[in-house]
Coordinates of C-alpha atoms and ligand atoms in Angstrom, one line a residue:
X244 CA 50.9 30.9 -14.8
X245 CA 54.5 31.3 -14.0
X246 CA 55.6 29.8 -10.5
X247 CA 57.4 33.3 -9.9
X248 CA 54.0 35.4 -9.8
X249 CA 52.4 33.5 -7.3
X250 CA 52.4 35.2 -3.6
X251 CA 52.8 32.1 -2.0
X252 CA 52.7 33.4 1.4
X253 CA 48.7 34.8 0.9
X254 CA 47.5 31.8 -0.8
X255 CA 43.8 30.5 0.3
X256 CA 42.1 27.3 -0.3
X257 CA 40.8 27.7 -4.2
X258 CA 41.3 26.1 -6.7
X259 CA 44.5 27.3 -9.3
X260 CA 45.3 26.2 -13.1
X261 CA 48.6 24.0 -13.0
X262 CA 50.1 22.0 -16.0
X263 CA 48.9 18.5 -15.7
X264 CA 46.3 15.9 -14.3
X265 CA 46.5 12.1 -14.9
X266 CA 43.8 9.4 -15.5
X267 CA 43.4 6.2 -15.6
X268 CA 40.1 4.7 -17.3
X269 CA 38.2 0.9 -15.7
X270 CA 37.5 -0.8 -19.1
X271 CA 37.1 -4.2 -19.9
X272 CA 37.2 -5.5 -16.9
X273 CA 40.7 -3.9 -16.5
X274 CA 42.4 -0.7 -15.6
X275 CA 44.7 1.2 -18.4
X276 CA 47.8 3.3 -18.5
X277 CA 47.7 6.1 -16.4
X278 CA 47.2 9.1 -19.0
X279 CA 48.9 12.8 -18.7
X280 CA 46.6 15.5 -19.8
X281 CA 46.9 19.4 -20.1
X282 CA 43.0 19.9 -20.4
X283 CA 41.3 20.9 -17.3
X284 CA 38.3 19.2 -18.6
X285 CA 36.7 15.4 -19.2
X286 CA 35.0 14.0 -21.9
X287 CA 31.6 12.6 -20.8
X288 CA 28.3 10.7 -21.5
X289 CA 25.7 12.7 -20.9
X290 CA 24.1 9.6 -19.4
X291 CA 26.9 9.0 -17.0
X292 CA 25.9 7.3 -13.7
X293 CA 28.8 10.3 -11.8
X294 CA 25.9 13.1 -13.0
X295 CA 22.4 11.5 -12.4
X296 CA 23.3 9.1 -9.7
X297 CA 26.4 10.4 -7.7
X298 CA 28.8 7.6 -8.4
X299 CA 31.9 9.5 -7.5
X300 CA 33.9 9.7 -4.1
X301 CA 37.6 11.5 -3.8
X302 CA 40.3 11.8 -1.7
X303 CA 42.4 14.6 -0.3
X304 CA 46.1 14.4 0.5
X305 CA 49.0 17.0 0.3
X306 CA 52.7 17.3 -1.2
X307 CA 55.1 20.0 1.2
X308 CA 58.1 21.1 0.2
X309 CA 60.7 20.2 2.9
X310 CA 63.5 22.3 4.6
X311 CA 65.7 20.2 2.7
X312 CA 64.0 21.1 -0.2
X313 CA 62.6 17.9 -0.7
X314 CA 59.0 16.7 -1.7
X315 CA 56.8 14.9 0.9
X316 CA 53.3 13.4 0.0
X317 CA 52.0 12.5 3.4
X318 CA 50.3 8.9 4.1
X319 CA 49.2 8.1 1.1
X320 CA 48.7 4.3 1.2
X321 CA 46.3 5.6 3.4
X322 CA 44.3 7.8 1.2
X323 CA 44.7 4.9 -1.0
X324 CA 42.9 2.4 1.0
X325 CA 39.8 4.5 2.0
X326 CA 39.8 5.4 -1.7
X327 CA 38.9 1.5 -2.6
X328 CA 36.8 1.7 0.9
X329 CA 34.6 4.9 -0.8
X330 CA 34.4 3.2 -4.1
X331 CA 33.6 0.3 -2.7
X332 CA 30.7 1.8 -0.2
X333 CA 29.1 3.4 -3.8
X334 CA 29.3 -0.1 -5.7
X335 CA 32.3 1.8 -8.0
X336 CA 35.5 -0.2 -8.7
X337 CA 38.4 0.0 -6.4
X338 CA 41.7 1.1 -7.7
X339 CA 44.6 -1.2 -6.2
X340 CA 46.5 1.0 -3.6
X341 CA 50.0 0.9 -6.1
X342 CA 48.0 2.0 -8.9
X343 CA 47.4 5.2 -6.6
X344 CA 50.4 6.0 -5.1
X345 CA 51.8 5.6 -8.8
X346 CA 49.3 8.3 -9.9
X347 CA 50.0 10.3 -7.1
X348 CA 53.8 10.4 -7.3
X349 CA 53.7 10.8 -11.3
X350 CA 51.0 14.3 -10.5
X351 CA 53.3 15.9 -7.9
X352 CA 56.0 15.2 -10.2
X353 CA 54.8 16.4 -13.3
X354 CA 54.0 19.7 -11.4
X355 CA 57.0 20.2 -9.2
X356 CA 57.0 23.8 -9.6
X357 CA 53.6 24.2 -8.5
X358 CA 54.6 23.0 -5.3
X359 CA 54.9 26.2 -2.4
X360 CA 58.2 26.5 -1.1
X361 CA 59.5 25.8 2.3
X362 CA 58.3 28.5 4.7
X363 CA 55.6 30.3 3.4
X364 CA 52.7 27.3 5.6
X365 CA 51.7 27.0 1.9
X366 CA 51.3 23.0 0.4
X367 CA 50.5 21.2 -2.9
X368 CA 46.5 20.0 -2.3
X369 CA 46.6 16.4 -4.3
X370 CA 42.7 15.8 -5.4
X371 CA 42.0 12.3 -6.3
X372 CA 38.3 11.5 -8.0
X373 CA 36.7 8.3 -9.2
X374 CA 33.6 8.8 -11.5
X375 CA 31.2 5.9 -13.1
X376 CA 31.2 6.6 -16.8
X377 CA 28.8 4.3 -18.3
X378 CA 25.4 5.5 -19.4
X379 CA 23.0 4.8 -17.2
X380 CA 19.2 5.4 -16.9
X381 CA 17.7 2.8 -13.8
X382 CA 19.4 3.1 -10.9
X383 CA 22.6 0.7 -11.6
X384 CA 26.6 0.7 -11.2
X385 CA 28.1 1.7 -14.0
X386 CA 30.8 -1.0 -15.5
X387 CA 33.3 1.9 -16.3
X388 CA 34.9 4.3 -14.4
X389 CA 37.5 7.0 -14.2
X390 CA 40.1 8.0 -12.0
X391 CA 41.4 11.5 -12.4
X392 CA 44.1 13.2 -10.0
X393 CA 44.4 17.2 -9.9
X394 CA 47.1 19.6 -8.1
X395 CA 46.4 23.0 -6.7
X396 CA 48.5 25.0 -4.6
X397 CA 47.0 26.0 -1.4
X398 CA 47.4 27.7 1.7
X399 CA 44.7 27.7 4.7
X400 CA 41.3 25.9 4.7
X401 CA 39.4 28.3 7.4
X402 CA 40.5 31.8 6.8
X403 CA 42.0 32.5 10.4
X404 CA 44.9 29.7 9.7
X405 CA 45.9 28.8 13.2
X406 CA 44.2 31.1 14.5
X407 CA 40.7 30.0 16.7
X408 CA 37.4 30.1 14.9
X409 CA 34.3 29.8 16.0
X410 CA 32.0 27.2 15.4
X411 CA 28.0 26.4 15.5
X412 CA 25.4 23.3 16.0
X413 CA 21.9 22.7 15.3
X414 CA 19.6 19.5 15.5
X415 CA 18.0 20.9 12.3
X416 CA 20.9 19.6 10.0
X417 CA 22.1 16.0 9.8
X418 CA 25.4 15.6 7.3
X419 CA 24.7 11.9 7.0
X420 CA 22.4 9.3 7.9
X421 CA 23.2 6.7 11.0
X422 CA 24.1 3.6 8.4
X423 CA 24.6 5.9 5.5
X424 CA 27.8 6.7 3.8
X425 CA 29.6 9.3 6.5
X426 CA 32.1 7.1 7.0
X427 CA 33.4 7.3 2.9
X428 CA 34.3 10.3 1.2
X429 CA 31.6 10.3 -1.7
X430 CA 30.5 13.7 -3.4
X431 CA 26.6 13.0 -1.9
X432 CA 27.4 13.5 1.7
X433 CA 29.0 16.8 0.7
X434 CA 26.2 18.0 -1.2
X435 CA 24.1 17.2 1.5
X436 CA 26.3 19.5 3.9
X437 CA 25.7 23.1 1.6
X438 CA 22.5 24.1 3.4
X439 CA 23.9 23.7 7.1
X440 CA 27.5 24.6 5.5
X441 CA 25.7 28.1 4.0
X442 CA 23.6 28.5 7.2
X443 CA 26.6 28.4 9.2
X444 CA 28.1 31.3 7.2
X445 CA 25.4 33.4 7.2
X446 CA 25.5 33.7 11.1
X447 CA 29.3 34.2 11.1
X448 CA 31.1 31.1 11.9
X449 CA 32.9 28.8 10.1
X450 CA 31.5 25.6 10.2
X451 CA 28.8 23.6 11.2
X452 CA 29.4 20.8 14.1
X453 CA 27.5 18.2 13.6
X454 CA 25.9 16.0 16.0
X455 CA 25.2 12.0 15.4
X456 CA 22.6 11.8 13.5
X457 CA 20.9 8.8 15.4
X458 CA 20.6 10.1 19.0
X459 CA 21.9 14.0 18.5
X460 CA 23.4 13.4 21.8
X461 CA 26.8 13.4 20.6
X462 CA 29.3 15.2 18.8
X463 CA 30.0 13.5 15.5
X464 CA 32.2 15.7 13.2
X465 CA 33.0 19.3 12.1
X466 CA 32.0 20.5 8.3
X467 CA 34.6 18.5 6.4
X468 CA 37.0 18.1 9.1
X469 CA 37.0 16.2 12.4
X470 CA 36.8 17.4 15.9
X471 CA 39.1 16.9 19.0
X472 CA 39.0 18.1 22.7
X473 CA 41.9 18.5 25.0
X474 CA 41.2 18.3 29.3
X475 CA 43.4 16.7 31.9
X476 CA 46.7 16.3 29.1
X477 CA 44.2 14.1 27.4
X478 CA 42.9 13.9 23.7
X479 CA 39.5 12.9 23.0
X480 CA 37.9 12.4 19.9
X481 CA 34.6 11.5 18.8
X482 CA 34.2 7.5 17.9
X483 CA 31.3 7.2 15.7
X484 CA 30.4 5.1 12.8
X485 CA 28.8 8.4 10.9
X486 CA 32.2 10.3 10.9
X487 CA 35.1 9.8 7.7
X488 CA 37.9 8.7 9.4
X489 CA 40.5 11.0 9.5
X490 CA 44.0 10.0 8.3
X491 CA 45.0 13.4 10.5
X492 CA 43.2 12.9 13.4
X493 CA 44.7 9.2 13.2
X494 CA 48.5 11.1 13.2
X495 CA 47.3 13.3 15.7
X496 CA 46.3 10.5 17.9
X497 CA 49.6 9.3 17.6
X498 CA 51.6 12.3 17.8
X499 CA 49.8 12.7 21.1
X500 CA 50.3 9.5 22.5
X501 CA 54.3 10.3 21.6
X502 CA 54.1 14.0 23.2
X503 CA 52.9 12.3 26.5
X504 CA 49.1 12.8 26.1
X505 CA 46.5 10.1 27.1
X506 CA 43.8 9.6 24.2
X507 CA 40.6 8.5 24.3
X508 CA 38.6 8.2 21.2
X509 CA 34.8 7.7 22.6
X510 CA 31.4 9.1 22.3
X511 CA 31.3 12.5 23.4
X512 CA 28.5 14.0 24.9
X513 CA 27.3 17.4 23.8
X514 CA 27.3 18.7 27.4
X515 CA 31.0 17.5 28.1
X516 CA 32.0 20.5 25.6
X517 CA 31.4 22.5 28.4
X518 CA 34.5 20.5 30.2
X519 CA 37.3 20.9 27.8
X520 CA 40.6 23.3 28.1
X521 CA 41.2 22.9 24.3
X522 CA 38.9 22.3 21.5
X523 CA 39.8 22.2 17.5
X524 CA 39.1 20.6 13.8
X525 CA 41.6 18.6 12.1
X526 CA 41.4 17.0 8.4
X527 CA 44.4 17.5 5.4
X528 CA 42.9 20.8 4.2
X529 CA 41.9 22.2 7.9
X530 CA 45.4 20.7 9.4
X531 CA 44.5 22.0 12.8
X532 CA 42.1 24.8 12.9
X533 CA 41.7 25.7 16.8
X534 CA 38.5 26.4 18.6
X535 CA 37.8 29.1 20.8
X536 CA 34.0 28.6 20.8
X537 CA 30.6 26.5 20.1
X538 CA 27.4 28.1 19.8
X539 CA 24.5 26.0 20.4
X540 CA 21.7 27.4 18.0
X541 CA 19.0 25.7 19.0
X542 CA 19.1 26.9 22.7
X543 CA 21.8 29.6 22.6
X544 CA 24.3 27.4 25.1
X545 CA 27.9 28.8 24.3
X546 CA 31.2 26.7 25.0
X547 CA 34.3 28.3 25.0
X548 CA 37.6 27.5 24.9
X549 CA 40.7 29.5 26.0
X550 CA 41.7 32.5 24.0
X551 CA 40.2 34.2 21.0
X552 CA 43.4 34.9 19.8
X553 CA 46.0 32.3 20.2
X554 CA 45.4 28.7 19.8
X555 CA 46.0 26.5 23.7
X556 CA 49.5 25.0 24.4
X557 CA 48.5 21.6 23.5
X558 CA 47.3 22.4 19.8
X559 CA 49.9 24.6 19.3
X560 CA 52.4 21.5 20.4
X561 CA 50.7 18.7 18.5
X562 CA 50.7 21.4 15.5
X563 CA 54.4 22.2 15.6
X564 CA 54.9 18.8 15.7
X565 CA 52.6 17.1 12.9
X566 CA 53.9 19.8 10.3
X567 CA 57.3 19.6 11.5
X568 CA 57.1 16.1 10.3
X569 CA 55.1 16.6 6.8
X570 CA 58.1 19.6 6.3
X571 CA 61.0 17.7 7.1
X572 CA 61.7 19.4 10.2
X573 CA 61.0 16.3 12.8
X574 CA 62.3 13.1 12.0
X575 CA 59.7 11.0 11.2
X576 CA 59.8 7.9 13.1
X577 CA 56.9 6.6 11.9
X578 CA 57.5 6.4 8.7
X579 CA 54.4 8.4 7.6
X580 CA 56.3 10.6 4.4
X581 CA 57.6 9.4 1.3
X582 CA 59.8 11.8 -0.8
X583 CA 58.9 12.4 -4.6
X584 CA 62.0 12.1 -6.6
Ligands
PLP1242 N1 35.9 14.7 7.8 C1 35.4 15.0 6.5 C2 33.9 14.9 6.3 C3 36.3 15.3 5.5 O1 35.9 15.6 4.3 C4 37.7 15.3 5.8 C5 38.7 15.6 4.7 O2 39.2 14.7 4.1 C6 38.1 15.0 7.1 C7 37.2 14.7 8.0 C8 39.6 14.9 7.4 O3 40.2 13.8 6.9 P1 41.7 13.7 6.5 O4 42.4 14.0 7.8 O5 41.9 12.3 6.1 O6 41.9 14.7 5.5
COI1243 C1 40.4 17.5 3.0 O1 40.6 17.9 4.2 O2 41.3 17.0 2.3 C2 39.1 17.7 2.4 O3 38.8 16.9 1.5 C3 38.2 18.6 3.0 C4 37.4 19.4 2.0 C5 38.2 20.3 1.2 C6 36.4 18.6 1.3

């Protein structure tokens, strides 16, 4: 597809053709040269331990075009590191954290043109995946694996943008278990989501909030994003072992702390919803998706927050202020952006 017939500006979160992936193959006891492909498929075994036995986890991270017209990729030595945490959680092998930036900067590179220009919200979505490879029949890690990284373009995970969505619970559905794997990003726990995920649709809202799956006295996280409250100038965030640690709830944390905000990350009850001024989801693909209310389906409690219309004045400042840094517009004093050149 040529660059020029893509409307930017109305792009949704879906998947689009671009030129080129790269992979990188665990053989031997070693990893290889990173390989460019044009093929939008893989070869496999039809043994391999990724299809009867859900060896694969993935990461998500994002390339924006600046103001300056530059390329930023976003903390990616952090998507790197919970990359070897997920393989490592699924007995896969890790792949060193310079091997992945390398594969990362040589994908965003390779499809430069793919990557939405300054102004229209949109962003190059970077999908790393690690699969095992090896044939396998009893229940056992596979000695080889793959690493493939795709682009897409992309605009808005939730269809409202930055506008506020609503959101429901239930006890019914757990995402995870209490020691299981919520706190990697493996394929499982997301196919263990699609029931609550669909249910959640059906009834007209976008996601499910989950509650800790130990107690379900707690919030935990929301669909494949986390959650955050605002009250009293003060962020709070859930602190749970059953969540995936968010590498934009982390920025957020800090972006708070720098805009003046206290922040608390703690257990939060499911009652205290009833407390906050502010409520929203943040991950890479949500960025910050603002709540304006939580229906309780299992006794019909609703929490709202603010308007239904326009997201509160602290989302909207620690919004402004997390993408003004990812496009160039905010110095970035952390050093949290690397430019692709
Ligand atoms: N929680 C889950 C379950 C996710 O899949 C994601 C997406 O990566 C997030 C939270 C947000 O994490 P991040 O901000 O690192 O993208
Ligand atoms: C992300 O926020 O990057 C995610 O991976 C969420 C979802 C698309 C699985």
């Amino acid at each position: 597809m040529k660059e020029t017939e893509i409307d930017w500006g109305n792009l949704t979160f879906s998947y689009m053709p671009t030129d080129f992936n790269v992979r990188c193959t665990y053989k031997d006891g070693k990893w290889g040269e990173i390989e460019v492909s044009d093929s939008e498929y893989i070869p496999m075994h039809i043994a391999a331990s990724c299809l009867h036995y859900g060896q694969e986890s993935f990461e998500g991270l994002k390339a924006y075009r600046g103001k300056d017209g530059k390329v930023r990729v976003f903390r990616m030595e952090e998507n790197a590191k919970r990359f070897i945490r997920s393989a490592e959680g699924i007995k896969m092998q890790p792949m060193p954290v310079e091997l992945f930036c390398e594969m990362v900067r040589k994908v965003v590179k390779l499809n430069e043109r793919f990557v939405p220009p300054y102004g229209t919200g949109a962003s190059l979505y970077i999908r790393p995946f690690e699969i095992g490879i090896s044939p396998r029949v009893g229940v056992k890690p596979a000695d080889e694996y793959m690493v493939v990284m795709l682009v897409t373009p992309v605009g808005p995970y939730f269809k409202a943008g930055f506008k506020p969505t609503k959101v429901c619970m239930s006890r019914e559905y757990d995402r995870v278990a209490p020691k299981g794997t919520g706190s990697i990003k493996v394929g499982g726990n997301y196919a263990a989501s699609l029931v609550a995920g669909e249910k959640a649709h059906e009834l007209g809202y976008s996601v499910m909030l989950y509650l800790d799956p130990k107690e379900k006295k707690y919030l935990d996280e929301c669909g494949a994003a986390n959650f955050f409250g605002v009250k009293n100038d003060t962020y709070i965030t859930p602190a749970s072992e059953s969540i995936l640690p968010s590498i934009t709830n982390m920025s957020l944390r800090q972006v708070a702390e720098d805009l003046g905000m206290k922040v608390e990350p703690r257990h939060i009850p499911v009652e205290e919803l009833g407390t906050f001024e502010e409520a929203g989801a943040c991950g890479t693909a949500a960025v910050i998706s603002p709540i304006c209310k939580v229906v309780d389906l299992d006794n019909g409690t609703e929490y709202t927050f603010g308007s239904e219309t326009e997201a509160g004045p602290w989302s909207t400042k620690l919004y402004n202020h997390l993408r003004g840094i990812q496009y160039g517009e905010i110095e970035d004093t952390h050093g949290w952006t690397e430019v692709i050149e």
